[in-house]
Amino acid sequence: MKETEVTESWNHIFIFVVHPIIIIIVFLYSINLTICDSISAPSDTILLDCGSSGESSYNGARWIGDIGSSFLLPKYSKSSSTLSVLNQYHKRVPKIPYSTTRIIHSPLNYTFSFTRSLKFIRIYFLSASYLNMNPSKAYFSVKAGCYTLLSSFSPFVASQELNLAYFTKDFLVNVVEEKLNITIIPSSLISNAFAFVNGIEIFSVPSTIYFPVSNFHVPYLGHQELNISDHQYALEMLYRVSIHEVENVFGAWVEDSGYLYSSLHGSVLDSRIRPLSITYNTSTSFDFNYSAPEELYWIARTMGSNQDANMEYNLTWSFPVDSGFKYLVRLHFCEISMEVTKVNQRVFKVYINNQTAEERMDLVALVGAPFVAFYKDYVVMVPRESERRRNMSIALHPNIASKPKFADAILNGIEIIKLSDSNFNLAVSFPLKEEHQKKKRKAPLVIVLACTSAVAFALFIAIYVLIHQSCKKQNRENLQVLSLNATRENYKNMQVKMTSGHQCYQFTLAEINIATDNFKEDQVIGEGGFGKVYKGIINDGVTPCAIKRCKKGSHQGFKEFQNEISFFTFCHLNVVSLIGFCQEENELILVYEYMANGSLCDHLYKKQNQPLSWNQRLKICVGAARGLHYLHTGTRQSIIHRDIKSANILLDHHLVPKISDFGLSRIIPFSSHTHVTTEVKGTFGYLDPEYYKRRKLTEKSDVYSFGVVLFEVLCGRPAVKRVEVEEQSEKVGLAEWALHCHQCRSIEHLVDAKLEGKIRSDCLVAFVEIGIQCLSHRSVERPTMGDVLSKLEDILSLQESFEDQEITM
Ligand SMILES: *[C@@H]1O[C@H](CO)[C@@H](O)[C@H](O)[C@H]1NC(C)=O
Ligand SMILES: *[C@@H]1O[C@H](CO)[C@@H](O)[C@H](O)[C@H]1NC(C)=O
């Protein structure tokens, strides 16, 4: 009994006293190493443009052609050929190094002389049919020193998997000699295989970025313990994923949304609030250029504010990897929520490949404070299986065993790095399946050809053509399957999102075609940046609806489409309802209830409509204010519309106003009482000046825009108007004009000529007053939508009593 207690207390001493000291020592040591290494880094960069000659400058970098260079022995120049390719390709393909290539039919060596250090090696590939050779015959290995970087590698297959015509493969290799050979070997597994390479980039990097300093223990999700020491491994940098795009010396990190696997995607916590200062955990060495850039920690993905829903799912990312290798998984964390500042407020589990990597991840407890950036490494074995590719999953789930304040989880970035195996391989050779089948089918035909007549020869030709075509077709089908799956994935996400709200119907494209008479031009009722809006009839020709068709290929359109769908989980008389959507054959279509009277601006100045009475205008303002107040406060989270304007306030056949267009809307969690910082979006003339200057988005930005709408209603003129001032055309903002008139006590100049004599003077004063308050430069001085609403209701009842009097008189 006693003995165990003694050992336990020694354990405690180790954990709390000795361990931190070791960490600090290791840290100091690594800083030292990092500084030394980074000084030597830039001097030995090589950018080799394969298949070209001389030097060329591109995007600020100096590339050297491999023809006649010291890196390639003359004998290799003879056994390979070079080719220019770009003219067949899209303008978006970077000219260097992709416009030239070296085609290789027998093993070829590039030799580089170097200082010894850890090298980053990037190899550039553009999959194309070079010299009309079948791109699927490009099948080869690449070695760097004793390491096999690629084996049985098919750029054609890789480019299909990535859905990119050009791409790079990135490696880290510890070079222990003063030179490095990069050898490219066409595969012997298939006949007439060739190799090609478009470019090679090499530079030195600090040795500590991924290799922990000497035998540092890394948690290993497998059965045995694992020690990594720095020169037994070569690495392939497979995935560097962040929540928003960031960049470091190795290039851009990719947004995580393409790898999200769970049906729910949580929410993005954006805390680019200045002065937000992130500090760095001292137990991991940070070098912003080489490891994660600082911006990575500014934005995180959390599970979302619906804590009951969080308990029901794992926030999961999934990455295809090769089976039979170990991977270094580096997870980046930073607690950036204003609410989570103490221990036991956000505690979660981390699973990697369904194994528990962390049972109790409490960032504040782990690093001692919020706003501390931190990463943690895990080594994961993915066992060899019959399937070459497998998915590596990373999942987060709340741990509520100790009753933390929030049932939530948070993550800022993921890196997945493949480790070479004990035979210095980063890849194993895997024969292409189809190739074997092809050979089998061809062999008997060749025999027939050899021993019989020209009839058989003709037969051979015929069958060959058939096979060839069917292969081509199969390839096309494979591509289709790929894109179909992607669409299905999108459907799945949307459907899950929508089940939480009211019923939303998924239309087929055929139904939409019928509803709009094949998108007939005379059915167009509106047009915007996203595309056209058509009037349609659904439900067997009874219910009118508005059908918004996003422009094809617009990335912005797709984002706004998703946004619209995810925001339509609420239902209010003064908010336009979404009836359904359609996503088919590259079409993104939203179907809304039909608003017979079009937009508010049509009635104020845009079209020759019967002018609205002051009473009608007040009622519209009250209704719109109700809708906006509901968005700000009536749902679980506060929704900021971000694009309030008279064109987005629609009127039904009874002139009931409804707020529409949620393409730019953002959610702000209630409890946070903060704002989000974002890119400035909205419409000129309605844009909150404070939001514009500081990118600080709050509900008050909508209040400002609503103030502009109030003056549009009063003045009957647009938010921005061209006026002739001393023979010059100038754009004058309605907001400034209103403020000017208010200051000069000449508010009667603001009144629409059509309303003259129709407005009670105390109503006018009160209306201008609330409008001016909405336009306050400082957001804190603006009223809330609730205040605006009750003020407008008072003005309306005052006006109504006035009109009643008029009638009785
Ligand atoms: C993890 O579990 C899921 C669901 O049971 C399964 O589909 C997936 O293949 C598993 N992954 C691994 C690596 O075992
Ligand atoms: C989350 O993932 C773990 C590991 O795969 C699994 O055991 C657990 O059941 C999952 N939880 C939910 C709610 O899906």
Short mmCIF file of C-alpha atoms in Angstrom, two decimals, residues 88-256:
data_model
loop_
_atom_site.label_atom_id
_atom_site.label_comp_id
_atom_site.label_asym_id
_atom_site.label_seq_id
_atom_site.Cartn_x
_atom_site.Cartn_y
_atom_site.Cartn_z
CA GLN A 88 -3.15 23.38 -75.30
CA TYR A 89 -3.98 24.35 -71.75
CA HIS A 90 -5.95 26.79 -69.83
CA LYS A 91 -4.63 30.24 -69.04
CA ARG A 92 -4.92 29.57 -65.34
CA VAL A 93 -2.13 27.00 -65.37
CA PRO A 94 1.01 28.78 -64.13
CA LYS A 95 3.37 29.26 -67.06
CA ILE A 96 6.41 28.16 -65.14
CA PRO A 97 7.13 25.35 -64.56
CA TYR A 98 4.10 23.81 -66.27
CA SER A 99 4.61 24.99 -69.84
CA THR A 100 7.57 22.68 -70.43
CA THR A 101 8.19 19.11 -69.43
CA ARG A 102 10.84 16.42 -69.58
CA ILE A 103 9.65 13.08 -70.89
CA ILE A 104 11.63 10.14 -69.54
CA HIS A 105 11.77 6.61 -71.01
CA SER A 106 14.65 5.14 -69.01
CA PRO A 107 15.99 5.96 -65.52
CA LEU A 108 17.23 9.54 -65.21
CA ASN A 109 19.19 11.30 -62.51
CA TYR A 110 19.21 14.91 -61.36
CA THR A 111 22.15 15.69 -59.06
CA PHE A 112 22.19 18.64 -56.69
CA SER A 113 25.07 19.65 -54.43
CA PHE A 114 24.12 20.97 -51.07
CA THR A 115 25.00 21.58 -47.53
CA ARG A 116 23.68 18.85 -45.28
CA SER A 117 20.31 19.67 -43.83
CA LEU A 118 16.66 18.91 -43.93
CA LYS A 119 15.37 19.74 -47.42
CA PHE A 120 11.93 20.53 -48.64
CA ILE A 121 11.46 18.93 -52.07
CA ARG A 122 8.48 19.85 -54.22
CA ILE A 123 7.86 18.08 -57.53
CA TYR A 124 5.50 19.69 -60.05
CA PHE A 125 3.25 17.67 -62.35
CA LEU A 126 0.79 18.57 -65.09
CA SER A 127 -1.11 15.52 -66.28
CA ALA A 128 -1.61 15.82 -70.03
CA SER A 129 -1.34 13.70 -73.14
CA TYR A 130 2.27 14.49 -74.00
CA LEU A 131 3.14 13.74 -77.66
CA ASN A 132 -0.25 12.07 -77.84
CA MET A 133 0.89 9.42 -75.42
CA ASN A 134 -1.89 8.09 -73.26
CA PRO A 135 -1.59 9.96 -69.94
CA SER A 136 -2.41 6.75 -68.08
CA LYS A 137 0.88 5.31 -69.40
CA ALA A 138 2.77 7.80 -67.25
CA TYR A 139 3.63 5.40 -64.49
CA PHE A 140 6.86 5.75 -62.55
CA SER A 141 8.90 6.03 -59.35
CA VAL A 142 10.86 8.91 -57.89
CA LYS A 143 13.73 8.47 -55.45
CA ALA A 144 15.63 11.05 -53.42
CA GLY A 145 18.87 9.60 -52.08
CA CYS A 146 17.96 6.34 -50.41
CA TYR A 147 14.29 7.26 -50.02
CA THR A 148 11.58 6.21 -52.43
CA LEU A 149 9.27 9.20 -52.62
CA LEU A 150 6.85 7.90 -55.21
CA SER A 151 6.33 4.41 -56.52
CA SER A 152 3.99 3.15 -59.22
CA PHE A 153 2.91 6.73 -59.34
CA SER A 154 0.35 7.77 -61.91
CA PRO A 155 -0.08 11.55 -62.23
CA PHE A 156 -3.20 10.78 -64.25
CA VAL A 157 -4.86 8.93 -61.35
CA ALA A 158 -3.59 11.49 -58.85
CA SER A 159 -4.96 14.40 -60.85
CA GLN A 160 -8.33 12.67 -61.10
CA GLU A 161 -8.41 12.05 -57.37
CA LEU A 162 -7.54 15.68 -56.68
CA ASN A 163 -9.74 16.90 -59.51
CA LEU A 164 -6.87 19.15 -60.62
CA ALA A 165 -4.95 19.18 -63.89
CA TYR A 166 -1.73 20.27 -62.20
CA PHE A 167 -0.48 19.64 -58.68
CA THR A 168 2.64 19.13 -56.63
CA LYS A 169 3.97 16.40 -54.36
CA ASP A 170 5.77 17.79 -51.32
CA PHE A 171 8.42 16.03 -49.27
CA LEU A 172 10.90 16.61 -46.49
CA VAL A 173 14.12 14.63 -46.75
CA ASN A 174 17.05 14.76 -44.42
CA VAL A 175 20.10 15.03 -46.66
CA VAL A 176 23.12 13.61 -44.89
CA GLU A 177 25.59 13.84 -47.77
CA GLU A 178 26.74 16.94 -49.60
CA LYS A 179 24.78 15.98 -52.65
CA LEU A 180 21.34 14.70 -53.42
CA ASN A 181 20.32 12.50 -56.34
CA ILE A 182 16.75 12.63 -57.52
CA THR A 183 16.11 9.63 -59.75
CA ILE A 184 13.06 9.16 -61.94
CA ILE A 185 12.32 5.63 -63.13
CA PRO A 186 9.53 4.58 -65.51
CA SER A 187 7.71 1.55 -64.13
CA SER A 188 8.51 -1.90 -65.46
CA LEU A 189 5.11 -3.19 -64.39
CA ILE A 190 3.38 -2.06 -67.55
CA SER A 191 4.58 -1.95 -71.12
CA ASN A 192 5.66 1.37 -72.64
CA ALA A 193 5.42 3.19 -69.34
CA PHE A 194 7.07 6.58 -69.32
CA ALA A 195 7.76 9.27 -66.76
CA PHE A 196 7.63 13.03 -66.85
CA VAL A 197 8.33 15.93 -64.58
CA ASN A 198 7.56 19.64 -64.99
CA GLY A 199 9.55 21.17 -62.18
CA ILE A 200 11.53 20.56 -59.00
CA GLU A 201 11.91 22.96 -56.10
CA ILE A 202 14.29 22.40 -53.22
CA PHE A 203 15.19 24.48 -50.20
CA SER A 204 16.49 23.96 -46.69
CA VAL A 205 14.19 24.09 -43.71
CA PRO A 206 14.81 24.05 -39.97
CA SER A 207 15.26 20.47 -38.85
CA THR A 208 12.86 20.88 -35.95
CA ILE A 209 9.65 21.69 -37.79
CA TYR A 210 8.28 18.19 -37.84
CA PHE A 211 10.96 16.12 -36.23
CA PRO A 212 10.85 16.56 -32.52
CA VAL A 213 14.19 17.25 -30.95
CA SER A 214 15.99 13.96 -30.23
CA ASN A 215 13.80 11.02 -29.28
CA PHE A 216 10.93 13.11 -28.09
CA HIS A 217 8.00 10.93 -27.18
CA VAL A 218 4.94 11.31 -29.38
CA PRO A 219 1.63 9.63 -28.51
CA TYR A 220 1.31 6.66 -30.79
CA LEU A 221 -2.06 5.27 -31.65
CA GLY A 222 -1.01 1.73 -32.11
CA HIS A 223 0.13 -1.05 -29.92
CA GLN A 224 3.79 -0.36 -29.47
CA GLU A 225 5.52 2.78 -28.28
CA LEU A 226 7.20 4.86 -30.91
CA ASN A 227 10.22 7.07 -30.75
CA ILE A 228 11.01 9.32 -33.63
CA SER A 229 14.51 10.51 -34.11
CA ASP A 230 15.38 12.97 -36.75
CA HIS A 231 17.25 11.18 -39.46
CA GLN A 232 15.45 7.89 -39.88
CA TYR A 233 12.54 9.42 -41.70
CA ALA A 234 11.58 11.13 -44.88
CA LEU A 235 8.20 12.77 -44.84
CA GLU A 236 5.53 13.55 -47.35
CA MET A 237 3.46 16.61 -46.54
CA LEU A 238 0.01 15.40 -47.51
CA TYR A 239 -2.54 17.78 -46.06
CA ARG A 240 -2.33 21.21 -44.50
CA VAL A 241 -5.82 22.30 -43.71
CA SER A 242 -7.09 25.42 -41.96
CA ILE A 243 -10.51 26.95 -41.40
CA HIS A 244 -9.78 29.88 -43.69
CA GLU A 245 -7.00 30.27 -46.21
CA VAL A 246 -3.60 31.05 -44.78
CA GLU A 247 -0.13 30.77 -46.22
CA ASN A 248 3.40 30.08 -45.17
CA VAL A 249 6.67 29.26 -46.85
CA PHE A 250 5.26 25.97 -48.17
CA GLY A 251 2.33 27.72 -49.82
CA ALA A 252 -1.36 28.01 -49.11
CA TRP A 253 -3.19 25.89 -46.57
CA VAL A 254 -6.43 24.53 -47.91
CA GLU A 255 -9.80 25.34 -46.39
CA ASP A 256 -11.15 22.44 -44.36
#
